[in-house]
Amino acid sequence: MDRFIGEMRAGGRPVAVEAAQLSLGSTRLSARGSLTLDTAGTLSGELDVTVVEPEGLARLLAPLFPRDSTLPTSFQGVMDGFGSTTTVDGHPALEARILVTKGQMRIGLVPFAQIPPLP
């Protein structure tokens, strides 16, 4: 993994995210897009995200972060407020494009998280 990150950082090549998926119960999160890593180790790019049964999003993300992290609830709030309403296979869903600029994640103009530089 260190070699991969080093090559990505040196070349500035984008990494395609073809189908990242998480699920817990009926809540499903999927993401597609492209990310690049600069020489300082910060990520930039865009991810198109769809959340099916979005009321469970914070609960889905919580195990991936430290107990005191606000990211799961922040992301839930941003998706609830700025995500586009849709349906997937008859289930309620939200869609949004996440923009990542030097580690700062935002939907539209609203920042909701900062990804620390990768080592």
PDB file of C-alpha atoms in Angstrom:
ATOM      1  CA  MET A   1       0.000   0.000   0.000  1.00  0.00           C
ATOM      2  CA  ASP A   2       2.868   2.395   0.813  1.00  0.00           C
ATOM      3  CA  ARG A   3       4.348   1.820  -2.650  1.00  0.00           C
ATOM      4  CA  PHE A   4       0.966   2.463  -4.301  1.00  0.00           C
ATOM      5  CA  ILE A   5       0.487   5.716  -2.362  1.00  0.00           C
ATOM      6  CA  GLY A   6       4.056   6.767  -3.190  1.00  0.00           C
ATOM      7  CA  GLU A   7       3.528   6.150  -6.919  1.00  0.00           C
ATOM      8  CA  MET A   8       0.181   7.919  -6.861  1.00  0.00           C
ATOM      9  CA  ARG A   9       1.705  10.916  -5.076  1.00  0.00           C
ATOM     10  CA  ALA A  10       4.717  11.128  -7.400  1.00  0.00           C
ATOM     11  CA  GLY A  11       2.750  10.843 -10.605  1.00  0.00           C
ATOM     12  CA  GLY A  12      -0.360  12.771  -9.636  1.00  0.00           C
ATOM     13  CA  ARG A  13      -2.307  10.084 -11.460  1.00  0.00           C
ATOM     14  CA  PRO A  14      -6.014   9.839 -10.735  1.00  0.00           C
ATOM     15  CA  VAL A  15      -7.433   6.742  -9.129  1.00  0.00           C
ATOM     16  CA  ALA A  16     -10.820   5.735 -10.479  1.00  0.00           C
ATOM     17  CA  VAL A  17     -13.337   4.723  -7.827  1.00  0.00           C
ATOM     18  CA  GLU A  18     -15.514   2.353  -9.858  1.00  0.00           C
ATOM     19  CA  ALA A  19     -17.873   1.035  -7.205  1.00  0.00           C
ATOM     20  CA  ALA A  20     -17.238   1.640  -3.511  1.00  0.00           C
ATOM     21  CA  GLN A  21     -20.159   0.290  -1.469  1.00  0.00           C
ATOM     22  CA  LEU A  22     -21.112   0.057   2.202  1.00  0.00           C
ATOM     23  CA  SER A  23     -24.307  -1.354   3.661  1.00  0.00           C
ATOM     24  CA  LEU A  24     -25.925  -1.858   7.043  1.00  0.00           C
ATOM     25  CA  GLY A  25     -29.453  -3.194   7.188  1.00  0.00           C
ATOM     26  CA  SER A  26     -31.412  -1.506   4.406  1.00  0.00           C
ATOM     27  CA  THR A  27     -29.088   1.535   4.205  1.00  0.00           C
ATOM     28  CA  ARG A  28     -26.619   1.391   1.318  1.00  0.00           C
ATOM     29  CA  LEU A  29     -23.979   3.926   0.297  1.00  0.00           C
ATOM     30  CA  SER A  30     -22.296   3.731  -3.098  1.00  0.00           C
ATOM     31  CA  ALA A  31     -19.680   6.032  -4.611  1.00  0.00           C
ATOM     32  CA  ARG A  32     -18.029   6.441  -8.008  1.00  0.00           C
ATOM     33  CA  GLY A  33     -15.534   9.012  -9.183  1.00  0.00           C
ATOM     34  CA  SER A  34     -11.880   9.928  -9.397  1.00  0.00           C
ATOM     35  CA  LEU A  35      -9.329  11.049  -6.806  1.00  0.00           C
ATOM     36  CA  THR A  36      -5.739  12.277  -7.070  1.00  0.00           C
ATOM     37  CA  LEU A  37      -3.055  12.503  -4.405  1.00  0.00           C
ATOM     38  CA  ASP A  38      -0.638  15.441  -4.443  1.00  0.00           C
ATOM     39  CA  THR A  39       2.965  15.459  -3.216  1.00  0.00           C
ATOM     40  CA  ALA A  40       1.804  16.669   0.233  1.00  0.00           C
ATOM     41  CA  GLY A  41      -0.430  13.601   0.574  1.00  0.00           C
ATOM     42  CA  THR A  42      -3.770  15.392   0.237  1.00  0.00           C
ATOM     43  CA  LEU A  43      -6.639  14.049  -1.854  1.00  0.00           C
ATOM     44  CA  SER A  44      -8.590  15.974  -4.483  1.00  0.00           C
ATOM     45  CA  GLY A  45     -11.316  14.900  -6.890  1.00  0.00           C
ATOM     46  CA  GLU A  46     -15.024  14.194  -7.187  1.00  0.00           C
ATOM     47  CA  LEU A  47     -17.239  11.347  -6.004  1.00  0.00           C
ATOM     48  CA  ASP A  48     -20.852  10.806  -7.024  1.00  0.00           C
ATOM     49  CA  VAL A  49     -22.594   9.331  -3.989  1.00  0.00           C
ATOM     50  CA  THR A  50     -25.965   7.597  -3.677  1.00  0.00           C
ATOM     51  CA  VAL A  51     -27.452   6.664  -0.301  1.00  0.00           C
ATOM     52  CA  VAL A  52     -30.436   4.286  -0.274  1.00  0.00           C
ATOM     53  CA  GLU A  53     -32.616   4.474   2.859  1.00  0.00           C
ATOM     54  CA  PRO A  54     -30.624   7.567   3.904  1.00  0.00           C
ATOM     55  CA  GLU A  55     -32.062   7.878   7.427  1.00  0.00           C
ATOM     56  CA  GLY A  56     -29.513   5.240   8.519  1.00  0.00           C
ATOM     57  CA  LEU A  57     -26.437   6.931   7.006  1.00  0.00           C
ATOM     58  CA  ALA A  58     -24.850   8.133  10.280  1.00  0.00           C
ATOM     59  CA  ARG A  59     -25.351   4.672  11.824  1.00  0.00           C
ATOM     60  CA  LEU A  60     -23.744   3.074   8.738  1.00  0.00           C
ATOM     61  CA  LEU A  61     -20.647   5.299   8.918  1.00  0.00           C
ATOM     62  CA  ALA A  62     -20.181   5.442  12.714  1.00  0.00           C
ATOM     63  CA  PRO A  63     -18.142   2.188  13.061  1.00  0.00           C
ATOM     64  CA  LEU A  64     -15.573   3.524  10.558  1.00  0.00           C
ATOM     65  CA  PHE A  65     -14.603   6.543  12.686  1.00  0.00           C
ATOM     66  CA  PRO A  66     -13.446   7.245  16.248  1.00  0.00           C
ATOM     67  CA  ARG A  67     -16.284   7.299  18.767  1.00  0.00           C
ATOM     68  CA  ASP A  68     -16.147  11.097  19.178  1.00  0.00           C
ATOM     69  CA  SER A  69     -16.037  11.837  15.430  1.00  0.00           C
ATOM     70  CA  THR A  70     -18.733  14.156  14.113  1.00  0.00           C
ATOM     71  CA  LEU A  71     -18.239  13.120  10.491  1.00  0.00           C
ATOM     72  CA  PRO A  72     -21.063  10.537  10.356  1.00  0.00           C
ATOM     73  CA  THR A  73     -23.683  12.990  11.637  1.00  0.00           C
ATOM     74  CA  SER A  74     -22.222  15.886   9.619  1.00  0.00           C
ATOM     75  CA  PHE A  75     -22.406  13.853   6.419  1.00  0.00           C
ATOM     76  CA  GLN A  76     -25.955  12.761   7.293  1.00  0.00           C
ATOM     77  CA  GLY A  77     -26.963  16.413   7.766  1.00  0.00           C
ATOM     78  CA  VAL A  78     -25.335  17.604   4.546  1.00  0.00           C
ATOM     79  CA  MET A  79     -26.921  14.785   2.538  1.00  0.00           C
ATOM     80  CA  ASP A  80     -30.337  15.447   4.121  1.00  0.00           C
ATOM     81  CA  GLY A  81     -30.056  19.160   3.371  1.00  0.00           C
ATOM     82  CA  PHE A  82     -28.374  19.207  -0.019  1.00  0.00           C
ATOM     83  CA  GLY A  83     -28.776  15.747  -1.556  1.00  0.00           C
ATOM     84  CA  SER A  84     -31.156  15.298  -4.476  1.00  0.00           C
ATOM     85  CA  THR A  85     -34.131  13.074  -3.690  1.00  0.00           C
ATOM     86  CA  THR A  86     -34.550   9.995  -5.881  1.00  0.00           C
ATOM     87  CA  THR A  87     -35.471   6.317  -5.633  1.00  0.00           C
ATOM     88  CA  VAL A  88     -33.402   3.183  -6.223  1.00  0.00           C
ATOM     89  CA  ASP A  89     -35.314  -0.054  -6.797  1.00  0.00           C
ATOM     90  CA  GLY A  90     -38.367   1.568  -5.213  1.00  0.00           C
ATOM     91  CA  HIS A  91     -36.490   2.668  -2.070  1.00  0.00           C
ATOM     92  CA  PRO A  92     -36.000   6.328  -1.059  1.00  0.00           C
ATOM     93  CA  ALA A  93     -32.514   7.610  -1.824  1.00  0.00           C
ATOM     94  CA  LEU A  94     -30.370  10.735  -1.927  1.00  0.00           C
ATOM     95  CA  GLU A  95     -27.702  11.597  -4.498  1.00  0.00           C
ATOM     96  CA  ALA A  96     -24.934  14.187  -4.331  1.00  0.00           C
ATOM     97  CA  ARG A  97     -21.556  15.005  -5.810  1.00  0.00           C
ATOM     98  CA  ILE A  98     -18.831  15.260  -3.183  1.00  0.00           C
ATOM     99  CA  LEU A  99     -16.015  17.591  -4.144  1.00  0.00           C
ATOM    100  CA  VAL A 100     -12.651  16.985  -2.482  1.00  0.00           C
ATOM    101  CA  THR A 101     -10.085  19.799  -2.662  1.00  0.00           C
ATOM    102  CA  LYS A 102      -6.794  19.306  -0.825  1.00  0.00           C
ATOM    103  CA  GLY A 103      -8.572  17.018   1.617  1.00  0.00           C
ATOM    104  CA  GLN A 104     -11.583  19.248   2.276  1.00  0.00           C
ATOM    105  CA  MET A 105     -14.852  17.468   1.477  1.00  0.00           C
ATOM    106  CA  ARG A 106     -17.898  19.484   0.473  1.00  0.00           C
ATOM    107  CA  ILE A 107     -21.237  19.232  -1.252  1.00  0.00           C
ATOM    108  CA  GLY A 108     -21.704  22.374  -3.308  1.00  0.00           C
ATOM    109  CA  LEU A 109     -20.277  25.179  -1.196  1.00  0.00           C
ATOM    110  CA  VAL A 110     -20.886  23.400   2.126  1.00  0.00           C
ATOM    111  CA  PRO A 111     -17.779  21.793   3.680  1.00  0.00           C
ATOM    112  CA  PHE A 112     -18.435  18.889   6.026  1.00  0.00           C
ATOM    113  CA  ALA A 113     -15.126  17.091   6.623  1.00  0.00           C
ATOM    114  CA  GLN A 114     -11.356  17.332   6.280  1.00  0.00           C
ATOM    115  CA  ILE A 115      -9.344  14.266   5.258  1.00  0.00           C
ATOM    116  CA  PRO A 116      -5.875  14.425   6.832  1.00  0.00           C
ATOM    117  CA  PRO A 117      -2.877  14.008   4.509  1.00  0.00           C
ATOM    118  CA  LEU A 118      -1.919  10.407   3.830  1.00  0.00           C
ATOM    119  CA  PRO A 119       1.537   9.439   5.125  1.00  0.00           C
TER     120      PRO A 119
END
